C-alpha atoms as an extended CHARMM CRD file, in Angstrom:
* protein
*
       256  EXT
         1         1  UNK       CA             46.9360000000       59.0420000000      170.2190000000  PROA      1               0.0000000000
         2         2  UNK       CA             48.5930000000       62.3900000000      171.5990000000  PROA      2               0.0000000000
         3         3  UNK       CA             51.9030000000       60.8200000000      170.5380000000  PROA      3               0.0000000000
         4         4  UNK       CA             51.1700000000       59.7200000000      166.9210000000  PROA      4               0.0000000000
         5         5  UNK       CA             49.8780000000       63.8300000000      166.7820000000  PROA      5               0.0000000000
         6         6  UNK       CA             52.8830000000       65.0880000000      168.0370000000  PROA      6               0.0000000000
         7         7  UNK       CA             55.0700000000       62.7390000000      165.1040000000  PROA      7               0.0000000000
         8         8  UNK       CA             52.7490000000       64.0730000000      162.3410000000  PROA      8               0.0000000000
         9         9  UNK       CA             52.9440000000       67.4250000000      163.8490000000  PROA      9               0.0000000000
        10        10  UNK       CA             56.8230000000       67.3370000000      164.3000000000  PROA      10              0.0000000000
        11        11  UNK       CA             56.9100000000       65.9460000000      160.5700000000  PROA      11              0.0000000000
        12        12  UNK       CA             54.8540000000       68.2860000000      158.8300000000  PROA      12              0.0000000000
        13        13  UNK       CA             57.5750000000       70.7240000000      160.9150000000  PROA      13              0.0000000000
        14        14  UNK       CA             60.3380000000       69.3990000000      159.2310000000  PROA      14              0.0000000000
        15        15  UNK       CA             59.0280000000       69.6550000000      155.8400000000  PROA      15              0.0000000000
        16        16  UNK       CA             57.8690000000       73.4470000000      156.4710000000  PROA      16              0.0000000000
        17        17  UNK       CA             61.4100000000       74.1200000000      157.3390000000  PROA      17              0.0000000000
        18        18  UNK       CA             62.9450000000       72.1990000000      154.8160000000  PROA      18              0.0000000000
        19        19  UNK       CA             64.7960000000       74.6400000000      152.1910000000  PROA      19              0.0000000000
        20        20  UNK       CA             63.5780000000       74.8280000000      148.6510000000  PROA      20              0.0000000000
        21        21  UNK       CA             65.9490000000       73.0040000000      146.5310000000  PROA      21              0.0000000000
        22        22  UNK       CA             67.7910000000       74.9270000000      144.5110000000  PROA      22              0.0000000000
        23        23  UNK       CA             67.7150000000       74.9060000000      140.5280000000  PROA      23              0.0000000000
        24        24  UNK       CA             70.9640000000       74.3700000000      139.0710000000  PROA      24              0.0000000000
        25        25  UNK       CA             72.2690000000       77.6250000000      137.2740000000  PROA      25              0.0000000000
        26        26  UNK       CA             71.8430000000       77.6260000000      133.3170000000  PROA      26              0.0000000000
        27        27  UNK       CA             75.1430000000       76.9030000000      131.9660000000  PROA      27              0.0000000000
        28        28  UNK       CA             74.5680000000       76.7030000000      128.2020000000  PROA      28              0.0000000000
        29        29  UNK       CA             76.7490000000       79.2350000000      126.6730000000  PROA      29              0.0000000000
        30        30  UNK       CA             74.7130000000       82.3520000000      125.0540000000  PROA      30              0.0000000000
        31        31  UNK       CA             74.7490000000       82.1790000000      121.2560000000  PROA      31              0.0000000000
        32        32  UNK       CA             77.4650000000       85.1950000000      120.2260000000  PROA      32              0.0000000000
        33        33  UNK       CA             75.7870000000       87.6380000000      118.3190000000  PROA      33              0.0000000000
        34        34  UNK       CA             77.4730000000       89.0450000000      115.1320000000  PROA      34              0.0000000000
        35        35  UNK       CA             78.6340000000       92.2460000000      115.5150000000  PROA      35              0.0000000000
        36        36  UNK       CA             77.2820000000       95.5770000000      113.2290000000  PROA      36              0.0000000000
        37        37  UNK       CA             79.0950000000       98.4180000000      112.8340000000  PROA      37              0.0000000000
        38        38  UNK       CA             76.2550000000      100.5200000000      113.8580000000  PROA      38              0.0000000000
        39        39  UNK       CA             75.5710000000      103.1790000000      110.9750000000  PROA      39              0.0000000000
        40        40  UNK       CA             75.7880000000      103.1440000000      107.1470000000  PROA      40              0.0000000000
        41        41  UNK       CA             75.8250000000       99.6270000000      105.2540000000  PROA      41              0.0000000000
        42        42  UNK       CA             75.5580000000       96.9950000000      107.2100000000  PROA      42              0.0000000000
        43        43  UNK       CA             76.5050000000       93.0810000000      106.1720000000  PROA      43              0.0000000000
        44        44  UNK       CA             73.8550000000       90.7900000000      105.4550000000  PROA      44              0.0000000000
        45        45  UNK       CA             73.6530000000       87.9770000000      107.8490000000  PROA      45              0.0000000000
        46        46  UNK       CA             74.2420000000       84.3290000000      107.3840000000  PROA      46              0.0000000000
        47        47  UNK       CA             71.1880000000       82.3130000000      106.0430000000  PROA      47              0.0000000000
        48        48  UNK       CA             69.2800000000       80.5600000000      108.0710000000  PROA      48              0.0000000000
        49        49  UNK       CA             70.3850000000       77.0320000000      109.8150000000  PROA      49              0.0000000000
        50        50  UNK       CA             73.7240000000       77.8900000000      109.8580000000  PROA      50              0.0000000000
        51        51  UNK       CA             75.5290000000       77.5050000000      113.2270000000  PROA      51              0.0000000000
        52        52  UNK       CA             78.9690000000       79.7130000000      114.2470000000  PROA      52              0.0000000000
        53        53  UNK       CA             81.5240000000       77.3880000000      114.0890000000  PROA      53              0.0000000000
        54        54  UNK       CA             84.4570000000       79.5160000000      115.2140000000  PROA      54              0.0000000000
        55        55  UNK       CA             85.1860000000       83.1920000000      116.0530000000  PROA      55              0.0000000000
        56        56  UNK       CA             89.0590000000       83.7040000000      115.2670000000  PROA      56              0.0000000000
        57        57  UNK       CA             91.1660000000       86.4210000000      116.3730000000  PROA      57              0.0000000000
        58        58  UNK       CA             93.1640000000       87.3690000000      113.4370000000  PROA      58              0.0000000000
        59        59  UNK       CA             96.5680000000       89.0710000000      113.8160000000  PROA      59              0.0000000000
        60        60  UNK       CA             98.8470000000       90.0360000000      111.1030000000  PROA      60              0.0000000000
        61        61  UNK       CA             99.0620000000       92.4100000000      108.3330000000  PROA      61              0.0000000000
        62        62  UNK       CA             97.8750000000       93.5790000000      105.1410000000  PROA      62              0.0000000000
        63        63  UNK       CA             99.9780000000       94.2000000000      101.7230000000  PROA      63              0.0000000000
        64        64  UNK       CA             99.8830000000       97.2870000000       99.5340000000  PROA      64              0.0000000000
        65        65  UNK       CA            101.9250000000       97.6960000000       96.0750000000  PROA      65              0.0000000000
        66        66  UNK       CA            102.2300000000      101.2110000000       94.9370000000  PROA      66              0.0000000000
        67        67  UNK       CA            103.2130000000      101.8620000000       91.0060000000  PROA      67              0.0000000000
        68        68  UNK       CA            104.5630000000      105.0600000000       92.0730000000  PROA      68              0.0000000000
        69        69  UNK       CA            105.3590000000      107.4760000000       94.2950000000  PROA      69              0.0000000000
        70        70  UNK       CA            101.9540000000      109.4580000000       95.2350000000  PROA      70              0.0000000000
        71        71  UNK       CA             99.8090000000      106.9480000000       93.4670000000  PROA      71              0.0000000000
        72        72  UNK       CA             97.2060000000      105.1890000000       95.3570000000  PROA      72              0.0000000000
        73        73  UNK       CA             97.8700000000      102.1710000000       96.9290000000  PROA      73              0.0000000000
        74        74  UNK       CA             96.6010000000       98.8160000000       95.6330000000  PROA      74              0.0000000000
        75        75  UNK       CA             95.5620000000       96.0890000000       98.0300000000  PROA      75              0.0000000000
        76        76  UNK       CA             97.8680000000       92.5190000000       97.7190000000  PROA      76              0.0000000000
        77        77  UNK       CA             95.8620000000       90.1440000000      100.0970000000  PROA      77              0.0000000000
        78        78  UNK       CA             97.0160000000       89.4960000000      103.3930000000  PROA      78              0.0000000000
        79        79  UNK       CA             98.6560000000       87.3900000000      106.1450000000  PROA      79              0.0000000000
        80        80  UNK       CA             97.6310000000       87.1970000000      109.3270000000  PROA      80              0.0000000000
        81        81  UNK       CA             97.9910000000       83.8830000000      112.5100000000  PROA      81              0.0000000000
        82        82  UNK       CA             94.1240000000       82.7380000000      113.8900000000  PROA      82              0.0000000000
        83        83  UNK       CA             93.4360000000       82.4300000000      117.3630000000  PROA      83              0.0000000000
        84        84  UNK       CA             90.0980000000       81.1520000000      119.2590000000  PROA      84              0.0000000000
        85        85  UNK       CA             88.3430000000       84.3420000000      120.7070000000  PROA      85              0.0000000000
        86        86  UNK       CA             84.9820000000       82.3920000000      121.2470000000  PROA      86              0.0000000000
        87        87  UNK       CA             85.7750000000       81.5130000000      124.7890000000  PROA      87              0.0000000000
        88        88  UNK       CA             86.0810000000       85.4040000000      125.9140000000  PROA      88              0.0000000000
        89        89  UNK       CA             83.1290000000       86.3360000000      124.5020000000  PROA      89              0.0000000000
        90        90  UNK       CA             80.2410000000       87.4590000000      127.0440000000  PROA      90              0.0000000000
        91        91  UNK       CA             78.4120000000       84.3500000000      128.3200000000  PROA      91              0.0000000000
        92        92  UNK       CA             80.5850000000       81.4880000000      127.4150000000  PROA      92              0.0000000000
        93        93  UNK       CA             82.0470000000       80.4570000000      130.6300000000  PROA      93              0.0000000000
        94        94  UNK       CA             84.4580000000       80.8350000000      133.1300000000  PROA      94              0.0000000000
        95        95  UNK       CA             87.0220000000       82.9780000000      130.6640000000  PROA      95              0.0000000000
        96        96  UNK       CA             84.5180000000       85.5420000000      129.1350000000  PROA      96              0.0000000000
        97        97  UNK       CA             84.7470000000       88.9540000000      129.2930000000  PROA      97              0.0000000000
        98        98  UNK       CA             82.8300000000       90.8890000000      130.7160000000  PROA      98              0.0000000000
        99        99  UNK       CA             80.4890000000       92.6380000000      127.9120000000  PROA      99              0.0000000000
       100       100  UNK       CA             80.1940000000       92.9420000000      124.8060000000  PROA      100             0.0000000000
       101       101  UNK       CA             81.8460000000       96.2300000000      124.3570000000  PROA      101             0.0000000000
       102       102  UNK       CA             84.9040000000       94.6770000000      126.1120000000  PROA      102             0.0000000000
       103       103  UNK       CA             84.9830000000       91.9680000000      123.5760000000  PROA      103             0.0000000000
       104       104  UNK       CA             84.9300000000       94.6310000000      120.7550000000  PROA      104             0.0000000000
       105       105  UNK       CA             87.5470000000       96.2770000000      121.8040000000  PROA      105             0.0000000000
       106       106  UNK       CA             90.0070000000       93.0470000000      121.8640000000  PROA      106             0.0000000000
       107       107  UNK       CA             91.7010000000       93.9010000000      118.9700000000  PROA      107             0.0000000000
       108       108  UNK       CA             92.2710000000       97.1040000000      119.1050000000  PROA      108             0.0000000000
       109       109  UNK       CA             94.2240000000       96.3880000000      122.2970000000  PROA      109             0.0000000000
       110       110  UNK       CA             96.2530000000       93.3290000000      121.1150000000  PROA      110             0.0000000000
       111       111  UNK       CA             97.3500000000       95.7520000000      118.3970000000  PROA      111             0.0000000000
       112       112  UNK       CA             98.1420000000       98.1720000000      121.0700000000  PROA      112             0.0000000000
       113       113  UNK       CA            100.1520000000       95.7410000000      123.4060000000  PROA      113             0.0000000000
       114       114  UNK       CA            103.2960000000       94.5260000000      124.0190000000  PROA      114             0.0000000000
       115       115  UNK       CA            102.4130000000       91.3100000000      121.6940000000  PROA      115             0.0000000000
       116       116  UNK       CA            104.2130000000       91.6470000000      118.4130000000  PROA      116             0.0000000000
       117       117  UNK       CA            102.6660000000       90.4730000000      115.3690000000  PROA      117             0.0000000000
       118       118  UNK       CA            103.2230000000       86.6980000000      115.2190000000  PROA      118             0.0000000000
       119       119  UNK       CA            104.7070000000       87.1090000000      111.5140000000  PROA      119             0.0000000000
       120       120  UNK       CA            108.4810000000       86.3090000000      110.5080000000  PROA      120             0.0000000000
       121       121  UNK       CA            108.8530000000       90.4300000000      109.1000000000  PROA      121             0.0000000000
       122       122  UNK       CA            112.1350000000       90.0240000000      107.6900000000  PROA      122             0.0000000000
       123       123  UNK       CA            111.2990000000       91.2570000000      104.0000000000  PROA      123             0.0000000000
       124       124  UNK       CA            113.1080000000       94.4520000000      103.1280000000  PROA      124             0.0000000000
       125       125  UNK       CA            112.9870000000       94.5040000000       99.7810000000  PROA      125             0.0000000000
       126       126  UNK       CA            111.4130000000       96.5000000000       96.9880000000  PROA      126             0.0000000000
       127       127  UNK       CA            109.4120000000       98.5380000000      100.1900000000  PROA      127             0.0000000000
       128       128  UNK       CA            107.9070000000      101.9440000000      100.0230000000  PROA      128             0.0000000000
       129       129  UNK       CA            109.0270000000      102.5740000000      103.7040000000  PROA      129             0.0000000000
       130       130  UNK       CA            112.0220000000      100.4830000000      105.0190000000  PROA      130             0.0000000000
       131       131  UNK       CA            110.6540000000      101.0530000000      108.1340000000  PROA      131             0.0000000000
       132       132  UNK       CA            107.5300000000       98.8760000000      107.2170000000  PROA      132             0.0000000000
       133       133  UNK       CA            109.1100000000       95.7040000000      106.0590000000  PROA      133             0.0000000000
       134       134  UNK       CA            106.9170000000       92.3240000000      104.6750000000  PROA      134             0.0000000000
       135       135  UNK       CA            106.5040000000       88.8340000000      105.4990000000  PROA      135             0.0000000000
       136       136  UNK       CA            109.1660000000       86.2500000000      105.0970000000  PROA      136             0.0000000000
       137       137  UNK       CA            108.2800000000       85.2550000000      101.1000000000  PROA      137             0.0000000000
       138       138  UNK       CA            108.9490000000       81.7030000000      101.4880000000  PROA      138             0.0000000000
       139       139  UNK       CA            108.3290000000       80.9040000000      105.7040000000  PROA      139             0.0000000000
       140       140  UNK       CA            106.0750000000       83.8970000000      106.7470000000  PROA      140             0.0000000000
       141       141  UNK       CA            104.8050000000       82.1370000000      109.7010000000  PROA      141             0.0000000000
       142       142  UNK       CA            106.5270000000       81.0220000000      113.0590000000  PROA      142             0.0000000000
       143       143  UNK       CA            106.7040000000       77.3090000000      113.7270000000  PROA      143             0.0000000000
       144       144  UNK       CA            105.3100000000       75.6080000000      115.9810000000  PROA      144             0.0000000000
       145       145  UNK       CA            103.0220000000       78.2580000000      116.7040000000  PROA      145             0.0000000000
       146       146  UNK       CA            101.8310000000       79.1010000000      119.9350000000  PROA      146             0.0000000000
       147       147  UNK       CA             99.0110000000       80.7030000000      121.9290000000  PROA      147             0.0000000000
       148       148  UNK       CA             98.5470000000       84.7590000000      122.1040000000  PROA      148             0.0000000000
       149       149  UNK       CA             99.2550000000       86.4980000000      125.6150000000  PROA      149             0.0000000000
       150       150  UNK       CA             96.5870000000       89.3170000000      126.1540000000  PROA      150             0.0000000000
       151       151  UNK       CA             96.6960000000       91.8910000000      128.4760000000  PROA      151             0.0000000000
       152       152  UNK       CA             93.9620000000       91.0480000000      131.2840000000  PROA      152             0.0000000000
       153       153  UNK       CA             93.1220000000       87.7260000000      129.9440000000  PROA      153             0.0000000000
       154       154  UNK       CA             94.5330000000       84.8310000000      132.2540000000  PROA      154             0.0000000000
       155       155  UNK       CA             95.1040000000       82.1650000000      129.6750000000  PROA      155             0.0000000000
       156       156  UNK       CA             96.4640000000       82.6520000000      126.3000000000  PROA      156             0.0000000000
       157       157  UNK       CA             94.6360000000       82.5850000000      123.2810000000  PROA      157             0.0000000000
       158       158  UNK       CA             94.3810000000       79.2080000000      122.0810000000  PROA      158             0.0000000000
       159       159  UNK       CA             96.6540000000       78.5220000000      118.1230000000  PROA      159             0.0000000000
       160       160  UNK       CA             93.5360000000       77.7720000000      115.7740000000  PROA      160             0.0000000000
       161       161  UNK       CA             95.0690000000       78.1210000000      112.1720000000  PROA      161             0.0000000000
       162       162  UNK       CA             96.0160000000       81.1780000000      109.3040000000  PROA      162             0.0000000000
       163       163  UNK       CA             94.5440000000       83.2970000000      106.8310000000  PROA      163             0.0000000000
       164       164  UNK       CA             96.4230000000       84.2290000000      103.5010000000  PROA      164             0.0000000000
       165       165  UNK       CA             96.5980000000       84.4420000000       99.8010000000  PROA      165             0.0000000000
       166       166  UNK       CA             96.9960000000       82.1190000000       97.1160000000  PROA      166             0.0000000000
       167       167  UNK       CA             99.2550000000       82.8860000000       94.5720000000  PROA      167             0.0000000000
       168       168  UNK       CA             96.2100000000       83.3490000000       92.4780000000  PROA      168             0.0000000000
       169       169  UNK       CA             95.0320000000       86.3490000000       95.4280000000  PROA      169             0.0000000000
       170       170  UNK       CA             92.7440000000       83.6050000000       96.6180000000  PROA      170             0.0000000000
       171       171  UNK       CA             91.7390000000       84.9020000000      100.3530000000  PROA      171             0.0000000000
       172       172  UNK       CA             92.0540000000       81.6800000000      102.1820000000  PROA      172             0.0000000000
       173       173  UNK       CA             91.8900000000       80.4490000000      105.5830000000  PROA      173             0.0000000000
       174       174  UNK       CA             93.2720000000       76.9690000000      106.8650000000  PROA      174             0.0000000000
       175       175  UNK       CA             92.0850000000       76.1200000000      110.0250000000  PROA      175             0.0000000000
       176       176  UNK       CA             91.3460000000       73.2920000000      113.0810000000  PROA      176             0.0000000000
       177       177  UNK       CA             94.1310000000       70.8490000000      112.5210000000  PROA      177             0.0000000000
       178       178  UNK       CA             93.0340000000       71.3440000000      108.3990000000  PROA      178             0.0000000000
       179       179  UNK       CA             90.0060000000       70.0160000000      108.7020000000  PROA      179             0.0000000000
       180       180  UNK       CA             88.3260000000       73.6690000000      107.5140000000  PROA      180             0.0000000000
       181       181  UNK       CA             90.3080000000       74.7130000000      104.0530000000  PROA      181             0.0000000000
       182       182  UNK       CA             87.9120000000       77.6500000000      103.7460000000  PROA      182             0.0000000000
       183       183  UNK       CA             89.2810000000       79.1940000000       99.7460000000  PROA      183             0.0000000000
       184       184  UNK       CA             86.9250000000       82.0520000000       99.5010000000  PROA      184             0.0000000000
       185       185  UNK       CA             85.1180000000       85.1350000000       97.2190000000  PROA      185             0.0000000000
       186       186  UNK       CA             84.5270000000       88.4170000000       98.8460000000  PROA      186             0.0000000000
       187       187  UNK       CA             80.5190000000       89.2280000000       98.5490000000  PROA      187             0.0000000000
       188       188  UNK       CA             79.8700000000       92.7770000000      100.5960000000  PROA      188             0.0000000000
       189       189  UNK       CA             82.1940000000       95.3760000000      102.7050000000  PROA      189             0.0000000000
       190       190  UNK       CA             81.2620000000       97.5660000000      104.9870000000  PROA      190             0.0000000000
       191       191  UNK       CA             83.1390000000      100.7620000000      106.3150000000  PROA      191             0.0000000000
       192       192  UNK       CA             84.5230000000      100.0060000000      109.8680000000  PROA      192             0.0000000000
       193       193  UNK       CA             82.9320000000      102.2520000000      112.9210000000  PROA      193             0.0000000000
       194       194  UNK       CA             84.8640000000      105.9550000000      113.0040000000  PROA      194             0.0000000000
       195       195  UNK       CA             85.4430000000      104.7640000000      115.9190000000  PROA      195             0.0000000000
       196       196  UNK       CA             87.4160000000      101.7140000000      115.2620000000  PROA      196             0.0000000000
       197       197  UNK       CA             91.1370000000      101.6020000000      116.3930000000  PROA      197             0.0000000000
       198       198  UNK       CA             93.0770000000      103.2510000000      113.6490000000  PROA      198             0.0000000000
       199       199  UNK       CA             96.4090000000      100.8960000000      114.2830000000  PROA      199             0.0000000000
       200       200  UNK       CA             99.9560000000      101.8150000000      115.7980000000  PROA      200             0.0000000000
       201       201  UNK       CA            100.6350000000      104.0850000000      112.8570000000  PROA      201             0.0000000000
       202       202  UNK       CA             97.3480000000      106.0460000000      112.6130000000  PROA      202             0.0000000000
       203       203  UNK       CA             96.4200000000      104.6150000000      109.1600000000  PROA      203             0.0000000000
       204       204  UNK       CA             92.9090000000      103.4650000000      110.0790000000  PROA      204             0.0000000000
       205       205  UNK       CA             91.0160000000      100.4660000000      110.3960000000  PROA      205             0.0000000000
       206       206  UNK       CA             89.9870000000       98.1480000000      107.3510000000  PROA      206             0.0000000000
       207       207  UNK       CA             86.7690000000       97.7800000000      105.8270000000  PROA      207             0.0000000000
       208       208  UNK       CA             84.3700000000       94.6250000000      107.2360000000  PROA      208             0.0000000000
       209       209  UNK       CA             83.8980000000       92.1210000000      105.2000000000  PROA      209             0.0000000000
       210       210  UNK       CA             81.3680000000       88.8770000000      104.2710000000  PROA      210             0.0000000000
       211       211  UNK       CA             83.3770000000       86.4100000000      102.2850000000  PROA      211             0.0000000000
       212       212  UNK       CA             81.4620000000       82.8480000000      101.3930000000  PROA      212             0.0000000000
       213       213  UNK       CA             82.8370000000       79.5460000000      100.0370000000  PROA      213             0.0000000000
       214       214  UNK       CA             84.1110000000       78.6330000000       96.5670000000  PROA      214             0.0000000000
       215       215  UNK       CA             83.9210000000       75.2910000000       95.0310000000  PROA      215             0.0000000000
       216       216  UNK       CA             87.0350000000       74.3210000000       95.7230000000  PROA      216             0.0000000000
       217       217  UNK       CA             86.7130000000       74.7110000000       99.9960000000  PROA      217             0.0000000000
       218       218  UNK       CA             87.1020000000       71.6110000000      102.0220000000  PROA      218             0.0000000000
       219       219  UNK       CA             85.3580000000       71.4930000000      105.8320000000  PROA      219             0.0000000000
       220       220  UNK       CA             81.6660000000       72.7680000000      106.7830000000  PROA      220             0.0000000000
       221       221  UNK       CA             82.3570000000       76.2980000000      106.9920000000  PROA      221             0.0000000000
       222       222  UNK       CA             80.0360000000       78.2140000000      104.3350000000  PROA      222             0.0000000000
       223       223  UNK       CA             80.5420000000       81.6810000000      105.0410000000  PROA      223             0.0000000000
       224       224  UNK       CA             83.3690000000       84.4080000000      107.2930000000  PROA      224             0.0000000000
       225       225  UNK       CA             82.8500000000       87.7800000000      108.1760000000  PROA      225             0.0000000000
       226       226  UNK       CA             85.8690000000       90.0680000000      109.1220000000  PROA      226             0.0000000000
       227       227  UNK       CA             84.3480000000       92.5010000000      111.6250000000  PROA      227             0.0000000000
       228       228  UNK       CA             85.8810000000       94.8190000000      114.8160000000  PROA      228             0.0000000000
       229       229  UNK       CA             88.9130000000       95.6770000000      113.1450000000  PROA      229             0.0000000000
       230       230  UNK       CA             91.9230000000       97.4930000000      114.2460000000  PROA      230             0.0000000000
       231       231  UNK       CA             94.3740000000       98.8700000000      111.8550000000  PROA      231             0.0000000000
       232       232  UNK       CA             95.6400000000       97.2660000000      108.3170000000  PROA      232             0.0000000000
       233       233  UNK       CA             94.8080000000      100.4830000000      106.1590000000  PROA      233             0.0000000000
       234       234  UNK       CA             97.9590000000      101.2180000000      103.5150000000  PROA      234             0.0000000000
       235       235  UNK       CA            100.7120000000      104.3520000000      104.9440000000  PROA      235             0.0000000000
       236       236  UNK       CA            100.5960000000      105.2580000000      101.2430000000  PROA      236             0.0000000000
       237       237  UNK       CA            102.3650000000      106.0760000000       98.4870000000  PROA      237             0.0000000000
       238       238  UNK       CA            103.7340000000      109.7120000000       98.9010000000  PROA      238             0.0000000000
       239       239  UNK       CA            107.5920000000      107.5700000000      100.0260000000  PROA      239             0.0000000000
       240       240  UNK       CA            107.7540000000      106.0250000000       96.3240000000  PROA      240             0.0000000000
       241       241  UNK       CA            106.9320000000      102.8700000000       94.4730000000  PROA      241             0.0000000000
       242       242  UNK       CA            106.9380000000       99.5220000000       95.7570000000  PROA      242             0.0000000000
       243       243  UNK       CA            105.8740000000       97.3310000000       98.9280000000  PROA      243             0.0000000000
       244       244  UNK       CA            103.8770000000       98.4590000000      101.7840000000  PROA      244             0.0000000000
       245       245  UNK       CA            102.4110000000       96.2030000000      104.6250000000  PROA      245             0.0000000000
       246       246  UNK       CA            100.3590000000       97.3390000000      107.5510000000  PROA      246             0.0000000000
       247       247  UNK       CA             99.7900000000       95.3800000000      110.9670000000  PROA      247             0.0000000000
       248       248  UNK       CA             95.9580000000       94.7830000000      111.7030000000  PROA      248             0.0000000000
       249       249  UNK       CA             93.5360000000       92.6860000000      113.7630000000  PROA      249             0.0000000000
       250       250  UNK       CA             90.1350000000       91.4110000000      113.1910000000  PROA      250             0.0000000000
       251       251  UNK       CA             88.0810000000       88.8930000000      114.4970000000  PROA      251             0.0000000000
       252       252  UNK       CA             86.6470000000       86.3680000000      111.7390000000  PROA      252             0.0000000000
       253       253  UNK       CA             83.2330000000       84.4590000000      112.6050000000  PROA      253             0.0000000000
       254       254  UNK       CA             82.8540000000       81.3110000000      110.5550000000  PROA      254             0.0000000000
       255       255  UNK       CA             79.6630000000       79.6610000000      109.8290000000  PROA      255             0.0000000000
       256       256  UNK       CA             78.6510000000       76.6500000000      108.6800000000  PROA      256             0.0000000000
């Protein structure tokens, strides 16, 4: 009898000491939260059932035509190489950043690094400012592309598509191996933060922007917004008539 105590005894030991078992860690990535620029107008948000398919760092610039020397400059779409931002955003794994305000401040600091802007600028012509030349009219972007090196960030910034005008001024963005042909309207702007990094040449940042789908878009993507940006506003026209182009980030959120 004593010995059939001292096994119950010795098990109901082992259990007591036993450690808890431990709950595995929550790994699913937090839902990225679109940014607002914190005063003043703000974008309206996606509708409802939507998901985020992609949040694209854009890097390139933006094209000006002045009539004439001192008028104001008119916008003439853009151009500009797409790279996947969505794993450095807070929350998504092993390559996030570390907060939010770290993540908003990504562009302003690839426009501020050593990265030049992935763009073949070899177009002198007809330019306002020599010094500020255009894209390459018939092969403005570098092939095969490749990644983006950031400062601080381990791995490079993964190739994910480009953003630019139809010859009809058609803001369009190609994207995941084609399979999002995103040909869009622009709905609302929004004035970018004071804050907001005013580019290498002091010209300030570009308005945010909500652009949705027209009929002719191919993919699941519905909507993109063009928020945190760095740079892109026109040096003006006080040098003369012509050209101007102005290098800029953004990131662009897609939904679908």
């Amino acid at each position: 009898m004593l010995s059939k105590t001292l096994v119950l005894l010795a098990s109901v030991a082992s259990v007591i000491a036993a450690p808890a078992a431990c709950k595995a860690p929550n790994t699913k990535p937090v839902t990225p939260t679109l940014p607002v620029t914190g005063t003043g107008k703000q974008l309206t948000n996606p509708p409802e059932g939507l998901e985020l398919l992609h949040i694209a760092l854009g890097y390139g610039i933006q094209n000006y035509t002045c009539a004439a020397q001192g008028a104001d400059p008119v916008a003439a779409g853009a151009l500009a190489v797409l790279y996947d931002a969505r794993p450095l955003y807070p929350g998504q794994g092993a390559r996030s950043l570390a907060s939010e305000a770290r993540f908003a401040a990504l562009p302003g600091d690839v426009l501020a690094g050593a990265q030049p802007v992935p763009l073949r600028l070899d177009n002198d012509r007809n330019r306002t400012d020599p010094a500020h030349p255009g894209a390459s009219l018939t092969e403005p972007f570098v092939s095969p592309p490749s990644g983006l090196t950031v400062e601080g960030v381990a791995e490079p910034l993964a190739y994910l598509g480009h953003h630019f005008f139809t010859d009809k001024g058609v803001p369009s963005f190609l994207l995941d191996d084609g399979r999002i042909f995103l040909t869009s309207k622009k709905d609302e702007a929004a004035n970018a933060p004071a804050d907001a990094s005013a580019g290498p040449d002091g010209t300030g940042a570009v308005a945010w922007l909500k652009l949705s789908a027209t009929p002719d878009a191919v993919g699941p993507a519905k909507f993109v917004y063009r928020v945190l940006t760095a740079g892109g506003n026109s040096h003006g026209c006080a040098k003369g008539a012509g050209d101007d182009s102005t290098s800029y980030t953004a990131t662009y959120w897609f939904y679908g």
